[in-house]
GROMACS .gro file of C-alpha atoms in nm:
model
  511
    1MET     CA    1   6.338  13.453   3.949
    2LYS     CA    2   6.487  13.607   4.263
    3LYS     CA    3   6.328  13.334   4.472
    4LEU     CA    4   6.471  13.061   4.246
    5LEU     CA    5   6.816  13.222   4.260
    6LEU     CA    6   6.796  13.243   4.639
    7LEU     CA    7   6.702  12.874   4.663
    8LEU     CA    8   6.991  12.782   4.437
    9LEU     CA    9   7.230  12.985   4.653
   10VAL     CA   10   7.106  12.815   4.971
   11ALA     CA   11   7.135  12.471   4.814
   12PHE     CA   12   7.486  12.547   4.689
   13SER     CA   13   7.594  12.687   5.028
   14THR     CA   14   7.453  12.388   5.216
   15ALA     CA   15   7.632  12.145   4.985
   16ALA     CA   16   7.957  12.337   5.027
   17ILE     CA   17   7.925  12.336   5.406
   18ASN     CA   18   7.848  11.964   5.416
   19ALA     CA   19   8.146  11.895   5.189
   20GLN     CA   20   8.382  12.072   5.427
   21GLY     CA   21   8.569  11.845   5.663
   22THR     CA   22   8.510  11.527   5.464
   23THR     CA   23   8.871  11.475   5.354
   24TYR     CA   24   9.226  11.574   5.441
   25ALA     CA   25   9.224  11.821   5.151
   26ASN     CA   26   8.915  12.015   5.262
   27ALA     CA   27   8.959  11.997   5.640
   28THR     CA   28   8.776  12.280   5.816
   29ASN     CA   29   8.990  12.552   5.972
   30VAL     CA   30   8.940  12.594   6.346
   31VAL     CA   31   8.965  12.930   6.524
   32ALA     CA   32   9.129  12.902   6.866
   33GLY     CA   33   8.882  12.969   7.147
   34ALA     CA   34   8.570  12.924   6.932
   35THR     CA   35   8.312  12.653   7.003
   36VAL     CA   36   8.277  12.427   6.700
   37SER     CA   37   7.957  12.231   6.641
   38VAL     CA   38   7.986  11.886   6.481
   39THR     CA   39   7.644  11.786   6.347
   40SER     CA   40   7.738  11.508   6.106
   41MET     CA   41   8.027  11.278   6.026
   42LEU     CA   42   8.046  11.211   5.654
   43GLY     CA   43   8.422  11.224   5.605
   44THR     CA   44   8.657  10.953   5.487
   45LEU     CA   45   8.893  10.803   5.743
   46PRO     CA   46   9.267  10.794   5.666
   47THR     CA   47   9.373  10.481   5.482
   48VAL     CA   48   9.663  10.424   5.724
   49ALA     CA   49   9.633  10.345   6.094
   50VAL     CA   50   9.725  10.658   6.287
   51CYS     CA   51   9.672  10.681   6.666
   52TYR     CA   52   9.405  10.409   6.648
   53ASN     CA   53   9.437  10.077   6.467
   54THR     CA   54   9.065   9.999   6.443
   55TYR     CA   55   8.857  10.191   6.192
   56THR     CA   56   8.622   9.941   6.035
   57MET     CA   57   8.384   9.855   6.318
   58ASN     CA   58   8.140  10.111   6.449
   59GLN     CA   59   8.041  10.036   6.809
   60ALA     CA   60   7.703  10.207   6.798
   61THR     CA   61   7.393   9.997   6.868
   62THR     CA   62   7.319   9.995   6.496
   63PRO     CA   63   7.652   9.954   6.311
   64VAL     CA   64   7.714  10.212   6.041
   65ALA     CA   65   7.999  10.285   5.804
   66ALA     CA   66   8.309  10.419   5.978
   67LYS     CA   67   8.326  10.794   5.914
   68CYS     CA   68   8.495  11.102   6.058
   69LYS     CA   69   8.513  11.482   6.047
   70TRP     CA   70   8.837  11.659   5.950
   71PHE     CA   71   8.951  11.988   6.106
   72LYS     CA   72   9.285  12.168   6.100
   73TYR     CA   73   9.474  12.436   6.288
   74THR     CA   74   9.800  12.615   6.197
   75PRO     CA   75   9.952  12.822   6.480
   76THR     CA   76  10.146  13.133   6.382
   77VAL     CA   77  10.370  13.102   6.690
   78SER     CA   78  10.476  12.798   6.890
   79GLY     CA   79  10.285  12.705   7.202
   80ILE     CA   80  10.055  12.447   7.359
   81MET     CA   81   9.715  12.336   7.233
   82THR     CA   82   9.419  12.166   7.400
   83VAL     CA   83   9.134  12.004   7.205
   84THR     CA   84   8.833  11.913   7.417
   85SER     CA   85   8.471  11.804   7.404
   86VAL     CA   86   8.448  11.832   7.784
   87LEU     CA   87   8.205  12.121   7.761
   88ASP     CA   88   7.882  12.200   7.944
   89VAL     CA   89   7.697  12.191   7.611
   90ASN     CA   90   7.785  11.820   7.581
   91PRO     CA   91   7.585  11.616   7.836
   92VAL     CA   92   7.802  11.354   8.010
   93ALA     CA   93   7.526  11.095   7.986
   94SER     CA   94   7.479  11.114   7.609
   95VAL     CA   95   7.804  11.225   7.438
   96ASP     CA   96   8.065  10.962   7.348
   97THR     CA   97   8.349  11.095   7.130
   98ARG     CA   98   8.694  10.993   7.009
   99VAL     CA   99   8.963  11.232   6.882
  100ARG     CA  100   9.311  11.224   6.737
  101VAL     CA  101   9.558  11.501   6.649
  102THR     CA  102   9.793  11.433   6.358
  103THR     CA  103  10.040  11.597   6.122
  104GLY     CA  104  10.149  11.503   5.772
  105ALA     CA  105  10.177  11.610   5.410
  106SER     CA  106   9.890  11.388   5.298
  107ALA     CA  107   9.618  11.155   5.424
  108THR     CA  108   9.853  10.860   5.369
  109THR     CA  109  10.153  11.004   5.557
  110LEU     CA  110   9.994  11.112   5.882
  111THR     CA  111  10.178  11.090   6.215
  112CYS     CA  112  10.000  11.065   6.548
  113VAL     CA  113  10.062  11.359   6.781
  114ALA     CA  114   9.800  11.288   7.050
  115SER     CA  115   9.472  11.102   7.094
  116ASN     CA  116   9.200  11.032   7.349
  117ASP     CA  117   8.889  10.820   7.372
  118ASP     CA  118   8.737  10.864   7.718
  119VAL     CA  119   8.833  11.147   7.948
  120ASP     CA  120   8.726  10.941   8.253
  121ALA     CA  121   8.560  10.605   8.187
  122ALA     CA  122   8.560  10.529   8.561
  123VAL     CA  123   8.276  10.779   8.608
  124ASN     CA  124   8.116  10.707   8.269
  125ASP     CA  125   8.245  11.030   8.114
  126TYR     CA  126   8.310  10.926   7.755
  127ARG     CA  127   8.387  11.271   7.621
  128SER     CA  128   8.740  11.326   7.488
  129GLN     CA  129   9.024  11.574   7.525
  130VAL     CA  130   9.397  11.608   7.466
  131THR     CA  131   9.568  11.871   7.676
  132ASP     CA  132   9.882  12.084   7.651
  133VAL     CA  133   9.998  11.940   7.319
  134THR     CA  134  10.320  12.110   7.207
  135VAL     CA  135  10.269  12.267   6.863
  136THR     CA  136  10.515  12.443   6.633
  137ALA     CA  137  10.461  12.767   6.445
  138GLY     CA  138  10.370  12.710   6.079
  139THR     CA  139  10.287  12.339   6.118
  140THR     CA  140   9.932  12.232   6.030
  141TYR     CA  141   9.768  11.998   6.280
  142TYR     CA  142   9.481  11.782   6.159
  143ILE     CA  143   9.210  11.702   6.414
  144LEU     CA  144   8.990  11.400   6.343
  145TRP     CA  145   8.670  11.317   6.529
  146ASP     CA  146   8.524  10.979   6.430
  147ASN     CA  147   8.202  10.782   6.480
  148TYR     CA  148   8.368  10.471   6.623
  149TRP     CA  149   8.140  10.486   6.929
  150SER     CA  150   7.874  10.734   6.826
  151GLY     CA  151   7.782  10.952   6.532
  152GLY     CA  152   7.573  11.191   6.740
  153ALA     CA  153   7.610  11.569   6.737
  154PHE     CA  154   7.845  11.741   6.983
  155SER     CA  155   8.065  12.049   7.018
  156PHE     CA  156   8.435  12.101   7.087
  157GLN     CA  157   8.687  12.375   7.148
  158LEU     CA  158   9.051  12.425   7.051
  159LEU     CA  159   9.248  12.631   7.304
  160PHE     CA  160   9.593  12.772   7.229
  161THR     CA  161   9.851  12.939   7.454
  162PRO     CA  162  10.180  13.083   7.318
  163GLN     CA  163  10.481  12.931   7.493
  164THR     CA  164  10.859  12.980   7.495
  165CYS     CA  165  10.948  12.698   7.736
  166PHE     CA  166  10.825  12.348   7.652
  167LYS     CA  167  10.762  12.028   7.845
  168PRO     CA  168  10.979  11.714   7.825
  169THR     CA  169  10.846  11.392   7.671
  170ALA     CA  170  10.911  11.017   7.631
  171PHE     CA  171  10.972  10.905   7.990
  172THR     CA  172  11.140  10.568   8.041
  173TYR     CA  173  11.312  10.362   8.310
  174LEU     CA  174  11.692  10.371   8.280
  175ALA     CA  175  11.721  10.045   8.475
  176ALA     CA  176  11.490   9.799   8.644
  177PRO     CA  177  11.351   9.950   8.967
  178THR     CA  178  11.491   9.818   9.295
  179THR     CA  179  11.306   9.802   9.625
  180THR     CA  180  11.431  10.150   9.722
  181GLU     CA  181  11.554  10.322   9.405
  182VAL     CA  182  11.418  10.416   9.063
  183SER     CA  183  11.605  10.583   8.776
  184PHE     CA  184  11.430  10.729   8.475
  185GLY     CA  185  11.500  10.964   8.190
  186TRP     CA  186  11.316  11.166   7.928
  187THR     CA  187  11.358  11.349   7.599
  188ALA     CA  188  11.441  11.718   7.620
  189PRO     CA  189  11.206  11.953   7.432
  190VAL     CA  190  11.321  12.046   7.082
  191SER     CA  191  11.200  12.405   7.125
  192GLY     CA  192  11.311  12.654   7.387
  193THR     CA  193  11.637  12.651   7.582
  194PRO     CA  194  11.618  12.421   7.886
  195THR     CA  195  11.854  12.497   8.174
  196GLY     CA  196  11.721  12.211   8.386
  197TYR     CA  197  11.411  12.036   8.517
  198GLU     CA  198  11.204  12.051   8.834
  199ILE     CA  199  11.052  11.727   8.963
  200GLU     CA  200  10.803  11.672   9.244
  201TYR     CA  201  10.719  11.318   9.357
  202GLY     CA  202  10.529  11.136   9.629
  203GLU     CA  203  10.315  10.833   9.699
  204THR     CA  204  10.047  10.774   9.438
  205SER     CA  205   9.763  11.032   9.433
  206PHE     CA  206   9.957  11.278   9.649
  207ALA     CA  207   9.846  11.641   9.621
  208GLN     CA  208  10.091  11.844   9.416
  209GLY     CA  209  10.267  12.087   9.646
  210SER     CA  210  10.299  11.831   9.926
  211GLY     CA  211  10.561  11.607   9.760
  212THR     CA  212  10.941  11.601   9.753
  213THR     CA  213  11.106  11.838   9.502
  214VAL     CA  214  11.424  11.761   9.309
  215ASN     CA  215  11.603  11.983   9.056
  216VAL     CA  216  11.835  11.837   8.791
  217VAL     CA  217  12.027  11.973   8.495
  218ASP     CA  218  12.039  11.667   8.269
  219PRO     CA  219  11.729  11.479   8.145
  220THR     CA  220  11.777  11.195   8.396
  221VAL     CA  221  11.709  11.145   8.765
  222THR     CA  222  11.757  10.877   9.032
  223LEU     CA  223  11.514  10.878   9.323
  224SER     CA  224  11.636  10.695   9.636
  225GLY     CA  225  11.502  10.611   9.980
  226LEU     CA  226  11.175  10.480   9.838
  227THR     CA  227  10.951  10.211   9.987
  228ALA     CA  228  10.941   9.861   9.838
  229SER     CA  229  10.624   9.729   9.671
  230SER     CA  230  10.490  10.080   9.625
  231VAL     CA  231  10.352  10.303   9.350
  232TYR     CA  232  10.456  10.667   9.324
  233ASP     CA  233  10.355  10.965   9.110
  234PHE     CA  234  10.576  11.243   8.981
  235TYR     CA  235  10.528  11.577   8.808
  236ILE     CA  236  10.796  11.743   8.597
  237ARG     CA  237  10.845  12.074   8.416
  238THR     CA  238  11.124  12.229   8.214
  239ASN     CA  239  11.316  12.525   8.357
  240CYS     CA  240  11.428  12.766   8.084
  241GLY     CA  241  11.578  13.017   8.326
  242ALA     CA  242  11.476  13.365   8.442
  243GLY     CA  243  11.148  13.231   8.580
  244ASP     CA  244  11.039  13.081   8.249
  245TYR     CA  245  10.891  12.732   8.304
  246SER     CA  246  10.695  12.492   8.089
  247VAL     CA  247  10.359  12.356   8.197
  248TRP     CA  248  10.373  12.066   8.443
  249VAL     CA  249  10.359  11.714   8.303
  250GLY     CA  250  10.192  11.456   8.525
  251PRO     CA  251  10.102  11.277   8.727
  252ILE     CA  252  10.318  11.000   8.581
  253SER     CA  253  10.322  10.682   8.785
  254PHE     CA  254  10.611  10.447   8.858
  255ASN     CA  255  10.671  10.162   9.100
  256THR     CA  256  10.947  10.016   9.309
  257GLN     CA  257  11.027   9.645   9.294
  258PHE     CA  258  10.759   9.433   9.458
  259GLU     CA  259  10.884   9.203   9.733
  260ASP     CA  260  10.750   8.850   9.765
  261ALA     CA  261  10.396   8.831   9.899
  262THR     CA  262  10.302   8.592  10.176
  263VAL     CA  263   9.986   8.385  10.192
  264PRO     CA  264   9.704   8.455  10.212
  265TYR     CA  265   9.750   8.673   9.902
  266GLU     CA  266   9.468   8.848   9.713
  267THR     CA  267   9.436   9.087   9.422
  268SER     CA  268   9.141   9.221   9.229
  269PHE     CA  269   9.366   9.412   8.985
  270GLU     CA  270   9.297   9.755   9.133
  271ALA     CA  271   9.565   9.938   8.934
  272SER     CA  272   9.600  10.105   8.598
  273SER     CA  273   9.864   9.856   8.481
  274TYR     CA  274  10.001   9.520   8.593
  275PRO     CA  275  10.341   9.643   8.724
  276PHE     CA  276  10.159   9.854   8.982
  277ILE     CA  277  10.048   9.535   9.161
  278GLY     CA  278  10.375   9.353   9.096
  279TRP     CA  279  10.243   9.158   8.796
  280SER     CA  280  10.359   9.155   8.434
  281ASN     CA  281  10.224   9.050   8.096
  282VAL     CA  282  10.365   8.912   7.772
  283THR     CA  283  10.201   8.833   7.438
  284THR     CA  284  10.326   8.556   7.210
  285THR     CA  285  10.053   8.599   6.947
  286GLY     CA  286   9.706   8.748   6.925
  287GLY     CA  287   9.542   8.966   7.188
  288ALA     CA  288   9.724   9.114   7.485
  289TRP     CA  289   9.626   9.109   7.853
  290GLN     CA  290   9.508   9.450   7.973
  291VAL     CA  291   9.356   9.603   8.285
  292TYR     CA  292   8.986   9.669   8.234
  293PRO     CA  293   8.892  10.008   8.388
  294GLY     CA  294   8.543   9.923   8.504
  295THR     CA  295   8.296  10.091   8.734
  296ALA     CA  296   8.139   9.984   9.061
  297GLY     CA  297   7.863   9.735   8.995
  298SER     CA  298   7.973   9.663   8.638
  299ALA     CA  299   7.899   9.309   8.519
  300LEU     CA  300   8.252   9.299   8.376
  301VAL     CA  301   8.407   9.344   8.722
  302GLN     CA  302   8.363   9.081   8.992
  303ASP     CA  303   8.508   9.284   9.278
  304GLY     CA  304   8.632   9.642   9.306
  305LEU     CA  305   8.658   9.865   9.000
  306ASN     CA  306   8.903   9.681   8.772
  307ALA     CA  307   8.956   9.336   8.621
  308ALA     CA  308   9.216   9.160   8.407
  309PHE     CA  309   9.107   9.083   8.052
  310VAL     CA  310   9.233   8.987   7.709
  311VAL     CA  311   9.054   9.069   7.382
  312SER     CA  312   9.073   8.800   7.115
  313SER     CA  313   9.252   8.901   6.798
  314ALA     CA  314   9.081   8.923   6.461
  315THR     CA  315   9.395   8.799   6.281
  316ALA     CA  316   9.569   8.541   6.502
  317ALA     CA  317   9.491   8.292   6.776
  318THR     CA  318   9.570   8.435   7.118
  319ASP     CA  319   9.862   8.299   7.319
  320SER     CA  320   9.907   8.559   7.591
  321TRP     CA  321  10.034   8.542   7.951
  322ILE     CA  322  10.009   8.739   8.273
  323PHE     CA  323  10.236   8.656   8.567
  324SER     CA  324  10.174   8.722   8.935
  325ARG     CA  325  10.415   8.883   9.177
  326GLY     CA  326  10.631   8.637   9.368
  327ILE     CA  327  10.451   8.444   9.643
  328MET     CA  328  10.645   8.262   9.916
  329LEU     CA  329  10.511   7.907   9.959
  330THR     CA  330  10.608   7.623  10.191
  331ALA     CA  331  10.690   7.271  10.077
  332GLY     CA  332  10.451   6.988  10.145
  333SER     CA  333  10.129   7.179  10.219
  334PRO     CA  334   9.856   7.218   9.953
  335VAL     CA  335   9.813   7.563   9.799
  336THR     CA  336   9.464   7.669   9.690
  337VAL     CA  337   9.427   7.918   9.404
  338SER     CA  338   9.078   8.066   9.371
  339TYR     CA  339   8.963   8.321   9.114
  340TYR     CA  340   8.665   8.432   8.906
  341VAL     CA  341   8.642   8.411   8.527
  342ARG     CA  342   8.384   8.496   8.265
  343ASN     CA  343   8.346   8.490   7.890
  344TYR     CA  344   8.252   8.806   7.700
  345VAL     CA  345   8.049   8.775   7.383
  346GLU     CA  346   7.901   9.063   7.188
  347THR     CA  347   7.848   8.970   6.824
  348SER     CA  348   8.047   8.646   6.824
  349THR     CA  349   7.993   8.304   6.976
  350ASN     CA  350   8.354   8.242   7.075
  351THR     CA  351   8.436   8.067   7.400
  352ALA     CA  352   8.741   8.119   7.619
  353SER     CA  353   9.025   7.879   7.702
  354TYR     CA  354   9.320   7.915   7.937
  355ASP     CA  355   9.591   7.733   8.131
  356LEU     CA  356   9.704   7.816   8.485
  357LYS     CA  357  10.059   7.719   8.576
  358ALA     CA  358  10.314   7.792   8.848
  359GLY     CA  359  10.691   7.815   8.845
  360PHE     CA  360  11.009   7.960   8.991
  361THR     CA  361  11.072   8.237   8.734
  362LYS     CA  362  10.843   8.510   8.605
  363ASP     CA  363  10.843   8.407   8.239
  364VAL     CA  364  10.693   8.153   8.001
  365ALA     CA  365  10.986   7.912   8.034
  366GLY     CA  366  10.950   7.910   8.412
  367MET     CA  367  10.586   7.796   8.409
  368THR     CA  368  10.654   7.423   8.464
  369ILE     CA  369  10.388   7.325   8.722
  370PRO     CA  370  10.041   7.260   8.574
  371VAL     CA  371   9.762   7.381   8.802
  372ALA     CA  372   9.450   7.408   8.583
  373SER     CA  373   9.341   7.391   8.220
  374GLU     CA  374   8.995   7.479   8.094
  375THR     CA  375   8.853   7.502   7.744
  376GLY     CA  376   8.523   7.614   7.597
  377LEU     CA  377   8.425   7.853   7.876
  378ALA     CA  378   8.094   8.007   7.771
  379ASN     CA  379   7.964   8.160   8.096
  380VAL     CA  380   7.880   8.529   8.055
  381ALA     CA  381   7.860   8.587   8.431
  382TYR     CA  382   8.153   8.545   8.668
  383GLU     CA  383   8.208   8.195   8.803
  384MET     CA  384   8.448   8.107   9.083
  385LYS     CA  385   8.720   7.851   9.010
  386SER     CA  386   8.939   7.680   9.269
  387TYR     CA  387   9.241   7.454   9.209
  388SER     CA  388   9.522   7.321   9.425
  389PHE     CA  389   9.883   7.211   9.393
  390THR     CA  390  10.146   7.108   9.648
  391PRO     CA  391  10.486   7.281   9.633
  392ALA     CA  392  10.780   7.039   9.628
  393GLU     CA  393  11.011   7.291   9.792
  394THR     CA  394  10.991   7.604  10.002
  395ASN     CA  395  11.058   7.887   9.761
  396THR     CA  396  10.922   8.189   9.576
  397TYR     CA  397  10.659   8.086   9.320
  398TYR     CA  398  10.491   8.277   9.037
  399LEU     CA  399  10.150   8.204   8.887
  400GLY     CA  400  10.087   8.237   8.515
  401PHE     CA  401   9.754   8.261   8.333
  402ASN     CA  402   9.785   8.173   7.965
  403ALA     CA  403   9.489   8.289   7.753
  404LEU     CA  404   9.442   8.058   7.453
  405ASN     CA  405   9.150   8.202   7.258
  406ALA     CA  406   9.069   8.135   6.895
  407ILE     CA  407   9.066   8.401   6.624
  408ASN     CA  408   8.761   8.627   6.649
  409ALA     CA  409   8.702   8.799   6.318
  410ALA     CA  410   8.458   9.053   6.464
  411GLY     CA  411   8.704   9.158   6.736
  412THR     CA  412   8.431   9.145   6.999
  413HIS     CA  413   8.532   8.850   7.217
  414ALA     CA  414   8.723   8.867   7.545
  415PHE     CA  415   8.816   8.662   7.852
  416PHE     CA  416   8.794   8.823   8.197
  417LEU     CA  417   8.972   8.731   8.521
  418ASP     CA  418   8.915   8.892   8.861
  419ASN     CA  419   8.957   8.858   9.237
  420LEU     CA  420   9.238   8.605   9.264
  421PHE     CA  421   9.308   8.453   9.605
  422VAL     CA  422   9.599   8.228   9.705
  423ASP     CA  423   9.604   8.047  10.036
  424GLN     CA  424   9.815   7.781  10.202
  425VAL     CA  425   9.693   7.673  10.542
  426LEU     CA  426   9.961   7.512  10.759
  427SER     CA  427   9.881   7.319  11.073
  428VAL     CA  428   9.979   7.521  11.378
  429LYS     CA  429  10.029   7.355  11.719
  430GLY     CA  430   9.848   7.044  11.610
  431VAL     CA  431   9.541   7.213  11.457
  432ASP     CA  432   9.438   7.049  11.129
  433ALA     CA  433   9.271   7.304  10.901
  434SER     CA  434   9.089   7.032  10.710
  435ASN     CA  435   8.886   6.953  11.024
  436PHE     CA  436   8.715   7.295  11.013
  437THR     CA  437   8.414   7.380  10.797
  438VAL     CA  438   8.286   7.736  10.743
  439TYR     CA  439   7.942   7.763  10.585
  440PRO     CA  440   7.761   7.904  10.401
  441ASN     CA  441   8.041   8.069  10.212
  442PRO     CA  442   7.959   8.316  10.059
  443ALA     CA  443   7.726   8.416  10.343
  444ASN     CA  444   7.458   8.679  10.387
  445ASN     CA  445   7.407   8.727  10.761
  446ILE     CA  446   7.492   8.410  10.957
  447LEU     CA  447   7.820   8.219  10.935
  448ASN     CA  448   7.863   7.873  11.091
  449VAL     CA  449   8.194   7.725  11.203
  450SER     CA  450   8.219   7.358  11.295
  451ASN     CA  451   8.501   7.110  11.333
  452LYS     CA  452   8.496   6.733  11.334
  453ALA     CA  453   8.790   6.706  11.574
  454ASN     CA  454   8.599   6.900  11.841
  455ASP     CA  455   8.885   7.147  11.889
  456LEU     CA  456   8.743   7.407  12.128
  457ILE     CA  457   8.710   7.755  11.974
  458ASN     CA  458   8.768   8.052  12.205
  459ASN     CA  459   8.798   8.346  11.964
  460ILE     CA  460   8.725   8.443  11.603
  461GLN     CA  461   8.868   8.747  11.427
  462ILE     CA  462   8.755   8.875  11.086
  463LYS     CA  463   8.993   9.107  10.899
  464ASP     CA  464   8.961   9.283  10.566
  465LEU     CA  465   9.228   9.246  10.299
  466THR     CA  466   9.423   9.543  10.437
  467GLY     CA  467   9.462   9.361  10.771
  468LYS     CA  468   9.211   9.575  10.961
  469THR     CA  469   8.995   9.385  11.212
  470VAL     CA  470   8.628   9.444  11.127
  471LYS     CA  471   8.473   9.201  11.375
  472GLU     CA  472   8.591   8.993  11.671
  473SER     CA  473   8.404   8.762  11.908
  474ASN     CA  474   8.513   8.562  12.213
  475PHE     CA  475   8.360   8.228  12.309
  476ILE     CA  476   8.372   7.995  12.606
  477ALA     CA  477   8.537   7.682  12.461
  478GLN     CA  478   8.284   7.581  12.196
  479SER     CA  479   8.336   7.333  11.913
  480THR     CA  480   8.057   7.476  11.695
  481ILE     CA  481   8.002   7.849  11.648
  482GLN     CA  482   7.727   8.055  11.486
  483MET     CA  483   7.837   8.413  11.413
  484ASN     CA  484   7.627   8.706  11.292
  485ILE     CA  485   7.810   8.903  11.019
  486ALA     CA  486   7.516   9.117  10.904
  487ASP     CA  487   7.694   9.429  11.029
  488ILE     CA  488   8.001   9.403  10.802
  489ALA     CA  489   8.013   9.528  10.447
  490ALA     CA  490   8.001   9.299  10.144
  491GLY     CA  491   8.345   9.182  10.037
  492VAL     CA  492   8.627   8.932  10.088
  493TYR     CA  493   8.768   8.876  10.438
  494MET     CA  494   9.012   8.657  10.630
  495MET     CA  495   8.868   8.473  10.931
  496THR     CA  496   9.114   8.354  11.196
  497ILE     CA  497   8.977   8.076  11.417
  498ASN     CA  498   9.163   8.058  11.748
  499THR     CA  499   9.139   7.734  11.946
  500GLU     CA  500   9.305   7.591  12.253
  501GLN     CA  501   9.533   7.395  12.019
  502GLY     CA  502   9.629   7.683  11.788
  503SER     CA  503   9.493   7.894  11.503
  504ILE     CA  504   9.392   7.858  11.139
  505THR     CA  505   9.279   8.114  10.881
  506LYS     CA  506   8.997   8.077  10.629
  507LYS     CA  507   8.884   8.305  10.347
  508ILE     CA  508   8.518   8.411  10.365
  509VAL     CA  509   8.297   8.612  10.131
  510LYS     CA  510   8.017   8.836  10.260
  511ASN     CA  511   7.736   8.895  10.009
   0.00000   0.00000   0.00000
C-alpha cells in the first residue's frame, strides 16, 4: 500500500511539474541568480504576435508543432535584468534558442519588452540573451523560450541588479545627417531623476575610453566636425547626480551622409544595415530587403561576410527596392554593372525575379533607365551577371534593384545579391580599353594581358578595393604580358595597365 501511494505521489508530482510553464496562467517563477533547466517545451504560444511575428513554422530538421515554455519574474524593487542562455553548460555547437520578455495582464494583451534570437550569428553562436532590461518593482515579466529553431534541452539564468538611475531609450535622428554633422535624440527614463547624459563617440568599433566625450542636459545632442561617408558608434548613460549613473547603452551606430562614389565602385554589403554603406531600402508590398549576416565560406555569401537578400512574403507578392549610394558617371561612355545573384529554396520551388534600373534620384520614381530584367531565376549557387548602359549626361546616378518575387506560402524562399561592381572605362590619351583583353578572369595563378592595337605595356599595378597596391611589375615595352598572381590572396582587385599611350583599369578576380 505504501509503495502504491508513493508511486501515485511521484506520478502526481511529475504531472504537476510538466504542467508548469505551459501557459501564461501557470508560468514558472524564476529565482534571480539560479540556473534554470529547460528540458521540454510543451507550452502554448501566445495567440497574438509579440516580439516575433512568426510562430507557426518550426525550423528544426523535422518540423514539429510550435511550442514554448513560460516563466515569470516579479522584482520587489526596480532595477535591470538580464536573461541569458550564454552559459558554459550550453555548448555553442549544439544549443539554438530564442527568447522574448513581455508584460501584460493576459496572454492576449502582451507587450514586447525585449527579445533575442542569436547572440552572435557571425561566429555561429545561436544562444540567446537580453541584457540590462529596465524593470519596475511590482511588475511581472513573462519570459518565453520557444522551439522555433530547436526543441532541445538547455539552461538559462536570470540576473537582477537593483538600480536607482536608469538608461535612456528610443534613439532617433532629429534631422537627416549631413557630411559633417549628426543630430539625434532619445527618450528620458521614466524612473530615477536624470540631471543630464554622458555620451562617448568615435569611429565604428572604437574602444570605449578612447572616444570623444560630450555631456548634455537635455535628451538631444548634435555632433559636429565628423567625416563624410563614415560610420560612427556612440555610448550613452544617464547622470542622476552625486555620482549616480545608469549602465552604459551601446554601441549604437550612426552614419554621416555618403558623398558620391567614383568608378570603379564596389560593395559586398559589409555592414549591419544599408545606410552604413550609403544605400537605402523601401518596400512597396511583400518581403523587405535586409542584410544577411553570414559567415566566411557560407554558401549564402559570395564575398566577405554579408550579402543583400529579400525573403518572399507568405501573404503578398514582393515588390521591394534597394538603392545604391550616388555614383558619378560620365556621359557617352558605357557603364558596366556586374553582380552575383542566387535563388534560395528550402521547402518551396519558387524562383526569383528582379529588375535593375538607374536614375537621378534615390527613390522609385527616379528609376527611369532600364538596365536589366530577369525572371525565373532558379540557380541555388551564385552566378555572376553583367549588364551595361550608357549615361546620356554627366551626373550623379543611383542604381535600384527591384525584387519581384511571387507569394511563398511556406515563407522559405529568398533572393540573394552580393558583390556589386560598377565600372566605366574612359579612353585616356588615346588608349581604347576595348582593345585590351585580360584572361582568364577569374584566374588562379597566371593572368594574361593582350591588346589588338599593339599598345606597348610598360607597367601593371594590382590594387585591392581599399586602394592598396598588392602587386606591381614593370615591363620593357611589350604588347602581350603574362603575369603570375599566385602570391596574392583570393578576392576582387583593380588592375591598372600602363602603356606608352596612357592607362586603363580592369577588374580582376583571383580564385
